[in-house]
Amino acid sequence: MKLIEIILIIIAFFLGLAFLVHMCSKKRYALRYSSKKRKIEIYPIDKSHQTHR
Protein backbone atom coordinates (compact mmCIF):
# COMPACT_ATOMS: atom_id res chain seq x y z
CA MET A 1 0.00 0.00 0.00
CA LYS A 2 2.87 2.38 0.82
CA LEU A 3 4.48 1.67 -2.57
CA ILE A 4 1.30 2.68 -4.41
CA GLU A 5 1.19 5.99 -2.51
CA ILE A 6 4.82 6.75 -3.42
CA ILE A 7 4.22 5.93 -7.08
CA LEU A 8 1.13 8.16 -7.16
CA ILE A 9 3.05 11.06 -5.60
CA ILE A 10 5.85 10.69 -8.17
CA ILE A 11 3.34 10.57 -11.04
CA ALA A 12 1.53 13.67 -9.71
CA PHE A 13 4.84 15.53 -9.39
CA PHE A 14 5.89 14.82 -12.97
CA LEU A 15 2.43 15.61 -14.34
CA GLY A 16 2.50 18.95 -12.52
CA LEU A 17 5.96 19.71 -13.86
CA ALA A 18 4.89 18.80 -17.40
CA PHE A 19 1.82 21.05 -17.07
CA LEU A 20 4.00 23.94 -15.88
CA VAL A 21 6.37 23.56 -18.85
CA HIS A 22 3.41 23.29 -21.24
CA MET A 23 1.75 26.45 -19.91
CA CYS A 24 5.05 28.36 -19.99
CA SER A 25 5.67 27.47 -23.62
CA LYS A 26 2.07 28.25 -24.57
CA LYS A 27 2.22 31.73 -22.98
CA ARG A 28 5.77 32.37 -24.35
CA TYR A 29 7.57 32.22 -21.03
CA ALA A 30 10.96 30.68 -20.38
CA LEU A 31 11.80 28.43 -17.45
CA ARG A 32 15.28 28.34 -15.91
CA TYR A 33 16.40 26.04 -13.12
CA SER A 34 19.60 26.50 -11.15
CA SER A 35 20.64 23.68 -8.86
CA LYS A 36 22.78 25.50 -6.27
CA LYS A 37 19.83 26.97 -4.37
CA ARG A 38 17.11 25.01 -6.18
CA LYS A 39 15.86 28.21 -7.74
CA ILE A 40 13.26 28.17 -10.52
CA GLU A 41 12.98 31.35 -12.58
CA ILE A 42 10.06 32.00 -14.94
CA TYR A 43 10.25 35.06 -17.20
CA PRO A 44 8.75 36.30 -20.49
CA ILE A 45 10.70 35.50 -23.62
CA ASP A 46 12.27 38.67 -25.01
CA LYS A 47 15.64 39.90 -26.21
CA SER A 48 16.97 40.90 -22.77
CA HIS A 49 17.24 37.33 -21.41
CA GLN A 50 19.59 34.70 -22.80
CA THR A 51 17.94 31.30 -23.14
CA HIS A 52 21.15 29.40 -23.97
CA ARG A 53 24.62 29.72 -22.52
PDB file of C-alpha atoms in Angstrom:
ATOM      1  CA  MET A   1       0.000   0.000   0.000  1.00  0.00           C
ATOM      2  CA  LYS A   2       2.872   2.380   0.818  1.00  0.00           C
ATOM      3  CA  LEU A   3       4.485   1.671  -2.565  1.00  0.00           C
ATOM      4  CA  ILE A   4       1.298   2.679  -4.407  1.00  0.00           C
ATOM      5  CA  GLU A   5       1.193   5.990  -2.514  1.00  0.00           C
ATOM      6  CA  ILE A   6       4.816   6.754  -3.418  1.00  0.00           C
ATOM      7  CA  ILE A   7       4.223   5.928  -7.078  1.00  0.00           C
ATOM      8  CA  LEU A   8       1.130   8.162  -7.158  1.00  0.00           C
ATOM      9  CA  ILE A   9       3.053  11.056  -5.596  1.00  0.00           C
ATOM     10  CA  ILE A  10       5.849  10.690  -8.169  1.00  0.00           C
ATOM     11  CA  ILE A  11       3.339  10.569 -11.044  1.00  0.00           C
ATOM     12  CA  ALA A  12       1.527  13.668  -9.711  1.00  0.00           C
ATOM     13  CA  PHE A  13       4.841  15.534  -9.390  1.00  0.00           C
ATOM     14  CA  PHE A  14       5.889  14.820 -12.970  1.00  0.00           C
ATOM     15  CA  LEU A  15       2.427  15.606 -14.344  1.00  0.00           C
ATOM     16  CA  GLY A  16       2.499  18.946 -12.522  1.00  0.00           C
ATOM     17  CA  LEU A  17       5.962  19.711 -13.862  1.00  0.00           C
ATOM     18  CA  ALA A  18       4.888  18.797 -17.402  1.00  0.00           C
ATOM     19  CA  PHE A  19       1.817  21.045 -17.069  1.00  0.00           C
ATOM     20  CA  LEU A  20       4.003  23.938 -15.876  1.00  0.00           C
ATOM     21  CA  VAL A  21       6.368  23.565 -18.847  1.00  0.00           C
ATOM     22  CA  HIS A  22       3.415  23.285 -21.236  1.00  0.00           C
ATOM     23  CA  MET A  23       1.751  26.454 -19.915  1.00  0.00           C
ATOM     24  CA  CYS A  24       5.047  28.364 -19.991  1.00  0.00           C
ATOM     25  CA  SER A  25       5.673  27.465 -23.622  1.00  0.00           C
ATOM     26  CA  LYS A  26       2.069  28.249 -24.571  1.00  0.00           C
ATOM     27  CA  LYS A  27       2.219  31.727 -22.980  1.00  0.00           C
ATOM     28  CA  ARG A  28       5.768  32.370 -24.352  1.00  0.00           C
ATOM     29  CA  TYR A  29       7.566  32.221 -21.030  1.00  0.00           C
ATOM     30  CA  ALA A  30      10.962  30.675 -20.384  1.00  0.00           C
ATOM     31  CA  LEU A  31      11.798  28.427 -17.453  1.00  0.00           C
ATOM     32  CA  ARG A  32      15.275  28.344 -15.912  1.00  0.00           C
ATOM     33  CA  TYR A  33      16.397  26.038 -13.121  1.00  0.00           C
ATOM     34  CA  SER A  34      19.597  26.504 -11.148  1.00  0.00           C
ATOM     35  CA  SER A  35      20.637  23.682  -8.863  1.00  0.00           C
ATOM     36  CA  LYS A  36      22.780  25.496  -6.268  1.00  0.00           C
ATOM     37  CA  LYS A  37      19.828  26.973  -4.372  1.00  0.00           C
ATOM     38  CA  ARG A  38      17.107  25.005  -6.177  1.00  0.00           C
ATOM     39  CA  LYS A  39      15.862  28.210  -7.742  1.00  0.00           C
ATOM     40  CA  ILE A  40      13.265  28.174 -10.521  1.00  0.00           C
ATOM     41  CA  GLU A  41      12.979  31.350 -12.583  1.00  0.00           C
ATOM     42  CA  ILE A  42      10.055  31.995 -14.943  1.00  0.00           C
ATOM     43  CA  TYR A  43      10.250  35.058 -17.195  1.00  0.00           C
ATOM     44  CA  PRO A  44       8.751  36.296 -20.488  1.00  0.00           C
ATOM     45  CA  ILE A  45      10.699  35.502 -23.620  1.00  0.00           C
ATOM     46  CA  ASP A  46      12.270  38.668 -25.011  1.00  0.00           C
ATOM     47  CA  LYS A  47      15.637  39.901 -26.214  1.00  0.00           C
ATOM     48  CA  SER A  48      16.974  40.905 -22.766  1.00  0.00           C
ATOM     49  CA  HIS A  49      17.244  37.335 -21.405  1.00  0.00           C
ATOM     50  CA  GLN A  50      19.589  34.701 -22.802  1.00  0.00           C
ATOM     51  CA  THR A  51      17.942  31.304 -23.142  1.00  0.00           C
ATOM     52  CA  HIS A  52      21.152  29.400 -23.966  1.00  0.00           C
ATOM     53  CA  ARG A  53      24.625  29.725 -22.517  1.00  0.00           C
TER      54      ARG A  53
END
